[in-house]
Amino acid sequence: MSLIRPEGPQAEDLVLSRRTLGAGAVGGLFFAGYAPAALAAQASPVTTDGAGLTQGDVSFPAPDGFDLPAFVARPDGEGPFPVVIVVSEIFGVHEYIRDICRRLAKAGYAAVAPSFFNRVEDPAPLSDMTRIMQIVGAADYEQVMGDVSATLDWVSQQLWANGDKVGITGWCWGGKVVWQACARFAVIDAGVAWYGRLAPAADATPAQISGGQPWPVDLADDLKCPVLGLYGAEDRGIPLPSVEAMRSALARAGQTSSEILVYPGAPHGFHADYRDSYRAADAADGWSKLLAFFEARVKM
């Protein structure tokens, strides 16, 4: 299936085409493979080995009392390491998200990927997009921000984590969360948003508009750190006028340290190496820009 929108398909899109963390770690919290709802038959996903890394599943309390699962990958050693919160797409914490955490850990970060959807059900093993969107729809703004807050609190208590050096990155659904979190939490030093929706769709209903609030385009004045947006020119769910509206909002707000890059010809999901939307050159360029952005603002 080709996923061309940041928060899952609409009806017309549904066509076929080594180590553990020690104390506090929990085994087997997440689906072991790649999300079958989006996995391309010809996919050859990027895989990152665990050599030199400490990785595993953990859980910690969220503000509503839920025991929030998360995957963590960090370099071996005592640290403390700068932290990057990794926000998933609509499929939750599956192998693609875990591999991103390992890539960040290889770059010297402690990467933490919370599972925002598991209160209802883990969407990762599901193929029914209707059910997946029901699960995603149940994760409202306050719950998600509460989960980000819980993650920040938890990492601040870990001896291996430098809670004063924090970045956040996310894909699709998670890209929108990056903008929202950077407008909410002063402790975050930088964000990188991969093709997260910026504004409601032109044909959005009043319920869809209110349900998606706050929209990034309305949060430019509130951003507490620089954000790098990485978008595709051929993203059918995020048309270029919405990207230009976000750029204008950033300019009006004087957010000169934030910017949005648009990759010509790139569709939605161009970084997702397990999907048929993957564009290797654009994904590699975006990743190098993410590392440079965090190097200057989170590691330093």
Short mmCIF file of C-alpha atoms in Angstrom, two decimals:
data_model
loop_
_atom_site.label_atom_id
_atom_site.label_comp_id
_atom_site.label_asym_id
_atom_site.label_seq_id
_atom_site.Cartn_x
_atom_site.Cartn_y
_atom_site.Cartn_z
CA MET A 1 0.00 0.00 0.00
CA SER A 2 1.19 3.50 -0.83
CA LEU A 3 0.69 5.93 2.05
CA ILE A 4 0.66 9.44 0.68
CA ARG A 5 -0.81 11.45 3.54
CA PRO A 6 0.69 12.45 6.90
CA GLU A 7 -2.04 10.95 9.08
CA GLY A 8 -2.95 7.89 7.07
CA PRO A 9 -4.99 7.34 3.90
CA GLN A 10 -8.38 8.64 2.99
CA ALA A 11 -10.92 6.33 1.37
CA GLU A 12 -9.71 7.02 -2.18
CA ASP A 13 -6.15 6.06 -1.22
CA LEU A 14 -6.99 2.55 -0.02
CA VAL A 15 -5.79 0.61 -3.03
CA LEU A 16 -3.39 -2.30 -3.06
CA SER A 17 -0.54 -1.87 -5.16
CA ARG A 18 22.27 -7.38 22.39
CA ARG A 19 22.13 -5.77 25.24
CA THR A 20 19.25 -4.83 27.53
CA LEU A 21 18.90 -1.70 29.58
CA GLY A 22 19.15 -3.42 32.97
CA ALA A 23 17.04 -2.17 35.85
CA GLY A 24 13.63 -1.00 34.73
CA ALA A 25 13.84 -2.66 31.33
CA VAL A 26 10.95 -4.77 30.12
CA GLY A 27 11.13 -7.37 27.38
CA GLY A 28 8.86 -7.84 24.40
CA LEU A 29 6.65 -4.75 24.65
CA PHE A 30 6.54 -4.07 20.91
CA PHE A 31 5.71 -5.78 17.62
CA ALA A 32 8.89 -7.33 16.29
CA GLY A 33 8.76 -6.42 12.59
CA TYR A 34 7.81 -3.68 10.16
CA ALA A 35 4.23 -2.41 10.04
CA PRO A 36 2.46 -4.70 7.51
CA ALA A 37 -0.04 -1.98 6.57
CA ALA A 38 2.73 -0.05 4.81
CA LEU A 39 5.51 -2.57 4.13
CA ALA A 40 6.40 -2.67 0.43
CA ALA A 41 6.92 -6.10 -1.12
CA GLN A 42 10.21 -4.97 -2.67
CA ALA A 43 11.47 -3.11 0.43
CA SER A 44 15.08 -3.41 1.56
CA PRO A 45 15.02 -1.35 4.75
CA VAL A 46 18.11 0.21 6.24
CA THR A 47 19.28 -1.90 9.16
CA THR A 48 21.56 -0.73 11.94
CA ASP A 49 23.41 -3.22 14.12
CA GLY A 50 23.48 -3.00 17.88
CA ALA A 51 27.26 -3.15 18.28
CA GLY A 52 28.37 -0.60 20.85
CA LEU A 53 24.82 0.14 21.89
CA THR A 54 22.61 -0.50 24.89
CA GLN A 55 19.00 -0.93 23.83
CA GLY A 56 15.72 -2.30 25.03
CA ASP A 57 12.15 -1.65 26.14
CA VAL A 58 11.22 0.33 29.24
CA SER A 59 8.07 1.81 30.74
CA PHE A 60 7.36 4.76 33.01
CA PRO A 61 4.25 6.51 34.37
CA ALA A 62 2.37 9.06 32.27
CA PRO A 63 0.38 11.89 33.90
CA ASP A 64 -2.87 9.93 33.54
CA GLY A 65 -1.39 6.93 35.36
CA PHE A 66 -0.81 4.83 32.23
CA ASP A 67 2.41 2.80 32.25
CA LEU A 68 3.89 4.25 29.05
CA PRO A 69 6.07 1.84 27.03
CA ALA A 70 9.10 3.15 25.18
CA PHE A 71 12.06 1.84 23.23
CA VAL A 72 15.50 3.19 24.13
CA ALA A 73 18.81 2.95 22.29
CA ARG A 74 21.97 4.68 23.50
CA PRO A 75 25.72 4.27 23.27
CA ASP A 76 27.37 1.87 25.66
CA GLY A 77 28.91 3.59 28.64
CA GLU A 78 27.94 5.84 31.49
CA GLY A 79 27.25 9.02 29.52
CA PRO A 80 25.52 11.30 30.11
CA PHE A 81 24.40 11.44 26.50
CA PRO A 82 22.28 14.12 24.84
CA VAL A 83 18.72 12.92 24.34
CA VAL A 84 16.49 12.73 21.27
CA ILE A 85 12.80 11.89 21.63
CA VAL A 86 11.61 9.95 18.57
CA VAL A 87 7.94 10.33 17.63
CA SER A 88 6.55 7.60 15.40
CA GLU A 89 4.23 7.68 12.44
CA ILE A 90 0.71 6.28 12.80
CA PHE A 91 2.08 2.73 13.07
CA GLY A 92 3.69 3.22 16.47
CA VAL A 93 6.99 1.72 17.57
CA HIS A 94 7.82 -0.89 14.95
CA GLU A 95 11.19 -1.88 13.48
CA TYR A 96 11.62 1.28 11.38
CA ILE A 97 11.31 3.48 14.48
CA ARG A 98 13.61 1.23 16.50
CA ASP A 99 16.21 1.39 13.74
CA ILE A 100 16.01 5.19 13.72
CA CYS A 101 16.74 5.07 17.46
CA ARG A 102 19.80 2.91 16.78
CA ARG A 103 20.99 5.33 14.08
CA LEU A 104 20.74 8.19 16.55
CA ALA A 105 22.52 6.14 19.20
CA LYS A 106 25.37 5.46 16.76
CA ALA A 107 25.61 9.25 16.39
CA GLY A 108 26.05 9.64 20.16
CA TYR A 109 22.50 10.26 21.37
CA ALA A 110 20.23 8.50 23.80
CA ALA A 111 17.12 7.98 21.67
CA VAL A 112 13.75 7.32 23.32
CA ALA A 113 10.64 6.37 21.32
CA PRO A 114 7.46 6.44 23.46
CA SER A 115 4.42 4.45 22.37
CA PHE A 116 1.64 7.03 22.19
CA PHE A 117 -1.08 4.64 20.97
CA ASN A 118 -0.84 1.57 23.20
CA ARG A 119 -3.48 2.75 25.66
CA VAL A 120 -5.98 1.57 23.06
CA GLU A 121 -4.02 -0.98 21.04
CA ASP A 122 -0.62 -1.34 19.37
CA PRO A 123 -1.21 -0.38 15.72
CA ALA A 124 2.10 -1.82 14.50
CA PRO A 125 0.95 -5.40 13.69
CA LEU A 126 -2.38 -4.36 12.15
CA SER A 127 -3.28 -4.25 8.46
CA ASP A 128 -6.76 -2.73 8.86
CA MET A 129 -6.25 0.99 8.20
CA THR A 130 -9.70 1.85 9.54
CA ARG A 131 -8.79 0.34 12.90
CA ILE A 132 -5.35 1.98 12.85
CA MET A 133 -6.90 5.40 12.32
CA GLN A 134 -9.36 4.78 15.17
CA ILE A 135 -6.40 4.03 17.45
CA VAL A 136 -4.49 7.12 16.28
CA GLY A 137 -7.56 9.30 16.64
CA ALA A 138 -7.87 8.37 20.31
CA ALA A 139 -4.45 9.96 21.06
CA ASP A 140 -5.51 13.56 21.54
CA TYR A 141 -3.26 16.58 21.97
CA GLU A 142 -3.24 16.68 25.78
CA GLN A 143 -2.54 12.97 26.07
CA VAL A 144 0.34 13.21 23.59
CA MET A 145 1.85 16.26 25.28
CA GLY A 146 1.48 14.48 28.62
CA ASP A 147 3.40 11.52 27.21
CA VAL A 148 6.15 13.82 25.95
CA SER A 149 6.28 15.42 29.40
CA ALA A 150 6.54 11.99 31.04
CA THR A 151 9.39 11.08 28.70
CA LEU A 152 11.23 14.28 29.55
CA ASP A 153 10.75 13.62 33.27
CA TRP A 154 11.96 10.04 32.96
CA VAL A 155 15.12 10.85 31.01
CA SER A 156 15.96 13.61 33.51
CA GLN A 157 16.19 10.88 36.17
CA GLN A 158 18.55 8.61 34.20
CA LEU A 159 22.24 8.91 35.00
CA TRP A 160 23.16 8.09 31.39
CA ALA A 161 21.00 10.93 30.00
CA ASN A 162 21.76 14.63 29.88
CA GLY A 163 18.30 16.05 30.51
CA ASP A 164 19.53 19.54 29.70
CA LYS A 165 20.39 18.57 26.12
CA VAL A 166 17.21 17.40 24.38
CA GLY A 167 16.05 17.21 20.78
CA ILE A 168 12.89 15.78 19.26
CA THR A 169 12.20 14.35 15.82
CA GLY A 170 9.18 12.71 14.27
CA TRP A 171 7.70 11.43 11.03
CA CYS A 172 4.24 11.96 9.47
CA TRP A 173 1.87 12.09 12.47
CA GLY A 174 4.98 12.51 14.59
CA GLY A 175 6.18 15.45 12.50
CA LYS A 176 3.18 17.48 13.61
CA VAL A 177 3.88 16.47 17.22
CA VAL A 178 7.41 17.88 16.88
CA TRP A 179 6.05 21.37 16.09
CA GLN A 180 3.55 21.10 18.97
CA ALA A 181 6.12 19.90 21.50
CA CYS A 182 8.62 22.60 20.53
CA ALA A 183 5.94 25.19 21.20
CA ARG A 184 5.13 23.66 24.59
CA PHE A 185 8.34 22.57 26.31
CA ALA A 186 11.17 25.02 26.97
CA VAL A 187 13.55 22.18 27.87
CA ILE A 188 13.66 21.03 24.22
CA ASP A 189 16.63 22.56 22.37
CA ALA A 190 15.73 21.69 18.77
CA GLY A 191 13.22 19.78 16.69
CA VAL A 192 13.29 18.14 13.26
CA ALA A 193 9.85 17.55 11.75
CA TRP A 194 9.58 15.16 8.80
CA TYR A 195 6.49 15.87 6.68
CA GLY A 196 4.07 16.51 9.54
CA ARG A 197 0.84 18.25 8.65
CA LEU A 198 1.09 22.01 9.17
CA ALA A 199 -2.49 23.17 8.67
CA PRO A 200 -5.90 21.60 8.14
CA ALA A 201 -6.69 20.32 4.67
CA ALA A 202 -8.60 22.67 2.40
CA ASP A 203 -11.63 20.36 2.52
CA ALA A 204 -11.38 19.63 6.27
CA THR A 205 -14.65 19.59 8.19
CA PRO A 206 -15.08 21.81 11.28
CA ALA A 207 -14.67 18.70 13.43
CA GLN A 208 -11.41 17.79 11.69
CA ILE A 209 -10.12 21.33 12.09
CA SER A 210 -10.92 21.51 15.80
CA GLY A 211 -9.75 17.94 16.39
CA GLY A 212 -6.32 18.70 14.94
CA GLN A 213 -5.68 21.80 17.01
CA PRO A 214 -3.32 23.34 17.79
CA TRP A 215 -2.04 23.40 14.21
CA PRO A 216 1.66 24.18 13.69
CA VAL A 217 0.80 27.17 11.49
CA ASP A 218 -0.82 28.76 14.56
CA LEU A 219 2.11 27.98 16.87
CA ALA A 220 4.95 29.93 15.26
CA ASP A 221 4.85 32.64 17.92
CA ASP A 222 5.07 30.00 20.66
CA LEU A 223 8.08 28.04 19.42
CA LYS A 224 10.66 27.81 22.19
CA CYS A 225 13.46 26.37 20.06
CA PRO A 226 14.47 26.14 16.40
CA VAL A 227 12.65 23.62 14.20
CA LEU A 228 13.85 22.18 10.90
CA GLY A 229 11.00 20.99 8.67
CA LEU A 230 11.72 18.43 5.93
CA TYR A 231 8.95 18.13 3.35
CA GLY A 232 8.27 16.68 -0.10
CA ALA A 233 7.05 18.80 -3.00
CA GLU A 234 4.78 15.97 -4.19
CA ASP A 235 3.18 15.28 -0.79
CA ARG A 236 -0.54 15.05 -1.60
CA GLY A 237 -1.49 15.46 2.06
CA ILE A 238 0.67 18.54 2.67
CA PRO A 239 0.29 20.84 -0.35
CA LEU A 240 2.94 23.46 -0.97
CA PRO A 241 0.58 26.36 -0.08
CA SER A 242 0.45 25.04 3.49
CA VAL A 243 4.25 24.89 3.57
CA GLU A 244 4.41 28.48 2.35
CA ALA A 245 1.84 29.48 4.99
CA MET A 246 4.09 27.96 7.67
CA ARG A 247 7.14 29.75 6.28
CA SER A 248 5.22 33.03 6.38
CA ALA A 249 4.10 32.37 9.96
CA LEU A 250 7.70 31.70 11.01
CA ALA A 251 8.85 34.92 9.32
CA ARG A 252 6.13 37.00 11.00
CA ALA A 253 7.07 35.52 14.36
CA GLY A 254 10.76 36.33 13.86
CA GLN A 255 11.69 32.64 14.06
CA THR A 256 14.81 33.08 11.96
CA SER A 257 16.48 29.95 13.36
CA SER A 258 13.69 27.73 12.07
CA GLU A 259 13.39 26.73 8.43
CA ILE A 260 11.56 24.38 6.10
CA LEU A 261 13.29 22.51 3.28
CA VAL A 262 11.26 21.05 0.41
CA TYR A 263 12.62 18.19 -1.72
CA PRO A 264 11.54 18.48 -5.38
CA GLY A 265 9.74 15.37 -6.61
CA ALA A 266 9.62 13.78 -3.16
CA PRO A 267 6.33 12.25 -1.99
CA HIS A 268 5.02 11.90 1.51
CA GLY A 269 7.03 9.32 3.47
CA PHE A 270 10.23 9.77 1.47
CA HIS A 271 12.39 8.77 4.47
CA ALA A 272 10.47 5.56 5.21
CA ASP A 273 12.84 2.94 3.83
CA TYR A 274 10.32 0.12 4.27
CA ARG A 275 7.68 1.80 2.05
CA ASP A 276 7.45 2.28 -1.70
CA SER A 277 7.48 6.05 -1.08
CA TYR A 278 11.17 5.84 -0.07
CA ARG A 279 13.56 8.12 -1.90
CA ALA A 280 17.08 7.15 -0.86
CA ALA A 281 18.91 10.33 -1.89
CA ASP A 282 16.39 12.66 -0.26
CA ALA A 283 16.26 10.51 2.86
CA ALA A 284 20.06 10.54 3.18
CA ASP A 285 20.23 14.29 2.64
CA GLY A 286 17.51 14.91 5.22
CA TRP A 287 19.25 12.66 7.72
CA SER A 288 22.55 14.50 7.28
CA LYS A 289 20.73 17.79 7.85
CA LEU A 290 19.08 16.38 10.98
CA LEU A 291 22.46 15.37 12.37
CA ALA A 292 23.95 18.79 11.63
CA PHE A 293 20.94 20.57 13.15
CA PHE A 294 21.17 18.54 16.36
CA GLU A 295 24.97 18.71 16.44
CA ALA A 296 24.83 22.50 16.64
CA ARG A 297 21.89 22.77 19.05
CA VAL A 298 21.66 19.62 21.17
CA LYS A 299 25.15 18.18 21.39
CA MET A 300 26.99 21.46 21.91
#
